[in-house]
Amino acid sequence: MDQESSQMYCDYVANLDINNLHKIYHDKQYGFPIKDDNELFGRLILEINQAGLSWITILKKQNNFRNAYSGFKIQKIAEYVEKDIQNLLNDPGIIRNRLKINAAIYNAQQVIWIQREFGSFSLWLENNRFRKLDDWVILFKKIFKFTGKEITKEFLISTGILEGAHTRNCPIFYKIK
């Protein structure tokens, strides 16, 4: 028996079809390191928008979010004005919540500050990698809006900053390592 066949997928995707959105996300994105600042920021937008909803809702709308939020380009989002906010509020392809939209714009401005101070969002995250979750939550609450404990935790796990995306016997755990 080879190594992969002797391993079991994480429980929440173990019995899912390979075309299931959760399975695809698990196998291709969840826990994989992201180095591109815009992609990191895009994941933060998705995590924020998931609050109060199921993750499958966000997965189904993932491409709509990318299109609605200027391809997750931080600089563009940071410059959104009321007209852009209205466009987002009228877009049925995304979550139309003014607090979440305003948080995305504010957070983009904060990421630009981080980039100026630390070189990149990715580098800032990497330099803080060894923080404990509670310290991350405090840091995120100081800097960003709409980032409570669960959102912060899932953002950090989903981007490979914190461990916990996959069980040690999951073949994807070894693929990421």
CSV table of C-alpha atoms in Angstrom, one decimal:
chain,number,residue,atom,x,y,z
A,1,MET,CA,0.0,0.0,0.0
A,2,ASP,CA,1.5,3.4,-1.0
A,3,GLN,CA,1.7,6.3,1.4
A,4,GLU,CA,-1.3,8.3,-0.1
A,5,SER,CA,-3.7,5.3,-0.1
A,6,SER,CA,-2.9,4.5,3.5
A,7,GLN,CA,-3.8,8.1,4.5
A,8,MET,CA,-7.3,9.4,5.3
A,9,TYR,CA,-8.6,12.7,4.2
A,10,CYS,CA,-9.8,15.2,6.8
A,11,ASP,CA,-13.2,14.0,8.2
A,12,TYR,CA,-15.2,16.9,6.7
A,13,VAL,CA,-14.2,16.0,3.1
A,14,ALA,CA,-13.4,12.2,3.4
A,15,ASN,CA,-16.6,11.1,1.7
A,16,LEU,CA,-17.1,14.0,-0.7
A,17,ASP,CA,-17.0,13.6,-4.5
A,18,ILE,CA,-13.9,15.1,-6.1
A,19,ASN,CA,-16.2,17.7,-7.8
A,20,ASN,CA,-17.6,19.0,-4.5
A,21,LEU,CA,-16.6,22.6,-3.9
A,22,HIS,CA,-15.5,21.8,-0.3
A,23,LYS,CA,-13.3,19.0,-1.6
A,24,ILE,CA,-11.8,21.1,-4.3
A,25,TYR,CA,-11.1,23.9,-1.8
A,26,HIS,CA,-9.6,21.5,0.7
A,27,ASP,CA,-7.4,19.8,-1.9
A,28,LYS,CA,-6.2,23.0,-3.8
A,29,GLN,CA,-6.4,26.0,-1.5
A,30,TYR,CA,-7.1,25.4,2.2
A,31,GLY,CA,-3.9,25.7,4.2
A,32,PHE,CA,-1.7,26.3,1.1
A,33,PRO,CA,0.7,29.3,1.7
A,34,ILE,CA,-0.2,32.4,-0.2
A,35,LYS,CA,2.6,34.9,-0.9
A,36,ASP,CA,0.8,37.4,-3.2
A,37,ASP,CA,-0.5,40.3,-1.2
A,38,ASN,CA,-3.6,40.7,-3.4
A,39,GLU,CA,-4.5,37.0,-3.0
A,40,LEU,CA,-3.9,37.2,0.7
A,41,PHE,CA,-6.2,40.2,0.9
A,42,GLY,CA,-8.8,38.4,-1.3
A,43,ARG,CA,-8.8,35.5,1.2
A,44,LEU,CA,-9.4,38.0,4.0
A,45,ILE,CA,-12.3,39.5,2.2
A,46,LEU,CA,-13.8,36.0,1.7
A,47,GLU,CA,-13.3,35.1,5.4
A,48,ILE,CA,-14.9,38.3,6.5
A,49,ASN,CA,-17.9,37.7,4.2
A,50,GLN,CA,-18.3,34.2,5.5
A,51,ALA,CA,-19.2,35.5,9.0
A,52,GLY,CA,-22.8,34.4,9.8
A,53,LEU,CA,-23.0,32.2,6.6
A,54,SER,CA,-21.9,28.8,5.5
A,55,TRP,CA,-18.5,28.5,3.8
A,56,ILE,CA,-20.2,26.8,0.8
A,57,THR,CA,-22.0,30.1,0.1
A,58,ILE,CA,-18.7,31.8,-0.1
A,59,LEU,CA,-17.1,29.1,-2.3
A,60,LYS,CA,-20.0,29.4,-4.7
A,61,LYS,CA,-19.5,33.1,-4.9
A,62,GLN,CA,-15.7,33.2,-4.9
A,63,ASN,CA,-15.3,34.2,-8.5
A,64,ASN,CA,-18.1,36.8,-8.1
A,65,PHE,CA,-16.2,38.3,-5.2
A,66,ARG,CA,-13.0,38.5,-7.3
A,67,ASN,CA,-14.8,40.3,-10.1
A,68,ALA,CA,-16.8,42.6,-7.8
A,69,TYR,CA,-13.7,43.6,-5.8
A,70,SER,CA,-11.4,44.6,-8.7
A,71,GLY,CA,-9.6,41.2,-8.8
A,72,PHE,CA,-8.7,41.7,-5.1
A,73,LYS,CA,-6.3,44.5,-6.1
A,74,ILE,CA,-5.6,46.2,-2.7
A,75,GLN,CA,-4.8,49.6,-4.2
A,76,LYS,CA,-8.0,49.8,-6.2
A,77,ILE,CA,-10.2,48.6,-3.2
A,78,ALA,CA,-8.6,51.2,-0.9
A,79,GLU,CA,-9.7,53.9,-3.3
A,80,TYR,CA,-13.4,52.9,-3.5
A,81,VAL,CA,-15.8,55.7,-3.1
A,82,GLU,CA,-19.6,55.7,-2.4
A,83,LYS,CA,-20.4,54.9,-6.1
A,84,ASP,CA,-18.3,51.7,-5.8
A,85,ILE,CA,-19.9,50.8,-2.5
A,86,GLN,CA,-23.4,51.2,-4.1
A,87,ASN,CA,-22.2,48.9,-7.0
A,88,LEU,CA,-21.2,46.3,-4.5
A,89,LEU,CA,-24.5,46.7,-2.5
A,90,ASN,CA,-26.4,46.1,-5.8
A,91,ASP,CA,-24.4,43.1,-6.9
A,92,PRO,CA,-26.4,39.9,-6.3
A,93,GLY,CA,-23.3,37.8,-6.9
A,94,ILE,CA,-21.7,38.7,-3.6
A,95,ILE,CA,-22.8,39.2,0.0
A,96,ARG,CA,-24.3,42.7,0.1
A,97,ASN,CA,-23.6,43.9,3.6
A,98,ARG,CA,-22.5,47.5,4.0
A,99,LEU,CA,-20.4,46.7,7.2
A,100,LYS,CA,-18.5,44.0,5.4
A,101,ILE,CA,-18.0,46.2,2.3
A,102,ASN,CA,-16.8,49.1,4.4
A,103,ALA,CA,-14.5,46.7,6.3
A,104,ALA,CA,-12.9,45.6,3.0
A,105,ILE,CA,-12.2,49.2,2.0
A,106,TYR,CA,-10.8,50.1,5.4
A,107,ASN,CA,-8.7,46.9,5.6
A,108,ALA,CA,-7.3,47.6,2.1
A,109,GLN,CA,-6.1,51.0,3.4
A,110,GLN,CA,-4.6,49.3,6.4
A,111,VAL,CA,-2.8,46.7,4.2
A,112,ILE,CA,-1.3,49.6,2.2
A,113,TRP,CA,0.0,51.0,5.4
A,114,ILE,CA,1.5,47.6,6.3
A,115,GLN,CA,3.1,47.3,2.9
A,116,ARG,CA,4.7,50.7,3.4
A,117,GLU,CA,6.0,49.9,6.8
A,118,PHE,CA,7.0,46.3,6.4
A,119,GLY,CA,7.5,45.8,2.6
A,120,SER,CA,4.5,43.5,2.0
A,121,PHE,CA,1.4,42.0,3.7
A,122,SER,CA,2.9,38.6,3.2
A,123,LEU,CA,6.2,39.6,4.9
A,124,TRP,CA,4.3,41.2,7.8
A,125,LEU,CA,2.4,38.0,8.3
A,126,GLU,CA,5.5,35.9,8.0
A,127,ASN,CA,7.3,38.1,10.6
A,128,ASN,CA,4.5,37.5,13.0
A,129,ARG,CA,4.2,33.8,12.2
A,130,PHE,CA,5.2,32.6,15.7
A,131,ARG,CA,2.4,34.5,17.6
A,132,LYS,CA,-0.2,32.5,19.4
A,133,LEU,CA,-3.7,32.7,18.1
A,134,ASP,CA,-4.9,35.1,21.0
A,135,ASP,CA,-2.0,37.4,20.1
A,136,TRP,CA,-3.0,37.3,16.5
A,137,VAL,CA,-6.6,38.2,17.3
A,138,ILE,CA,-5.4,41.2,19.4
A,139,LEU,CA,-3.2,42.4,16.6
A,140,PHE,CA,-5.9,41.9,13.9
A,141,LYS,CA,-8.4,43.8,16.0
A,142,LYS,CA,-6.0,46.7,16.4
A,143,ILE,CA,-5.4,47.0,12.7
A,144,PHE,CA,-8.4,45.6,10.8
A,145,LYS,CA,-12.2,45.8,11.0
A,146,PHE,CA,-14.6,42.9,11.2
A,147,THR,CA,-11.8,40.4,12.3
A,148,GLY,CA,-12.9,38.6,15.4
A,149,LYS,CA,-11.4,35.4,16.7
A,150,GLU,CA,-13.0,33.0,14.2
A,151,ILE,CA,-12.3,35.2,11.1
A,152,THR,CA,-8.7,35.8,12.2
A,153,LYS,CA,-8.2,32.1,13.0
A,154,GLU,CA,-9.6,30.8,9.7
A,155,PHE,CA,-7.7,33.4,7.7
A,156,LEU,CA,-4.4,32.4,9.2
A,157,ILE,CA,-5.1,28.7,8.9
A,158,SER,CA,-6.5,28.9,5.4
A,159,THR,CA,-3.4,30.8,4.2
A,160,GLY,CA,-0.9,28.5,5.9
A,161,ILE,CA,0.3,30.9,8.5
A,162,LEU,CA,-1.1,28.8,11.4
A,163,GLU,CA,-1.2,25.0,11.3
A,164,GLY,CA,-4.5,23.1,11.6
A,165,ALA,CA,-5.9,23.1,8.0
A,166,HIS,CA,-5.4,19.3,7.7
A,167,THR,CA,-5.0,16.4,9.9
A,168,ARG,CA,-1.5,14.8,9.9
A,169,ASN,CA,-2.9,11.7,8.1
A,170,CYS,CA,-4.5,13.7,5.3
A,171,PRO,CA,-2.5,13.4,2.0
A,172,ILE,CA,-2.9,17.2,1.5
A,173,PHE,CA,-1.1,17.8,4.8
A,174,TYR,CA,2.0,16.2,3.2
A,175,LYS,CA,1.5,17.9,-0.1
A,176,ILE,CA,1.6,21.3,1.6
A,177,LYS,CA,4.7,20.3,3.7
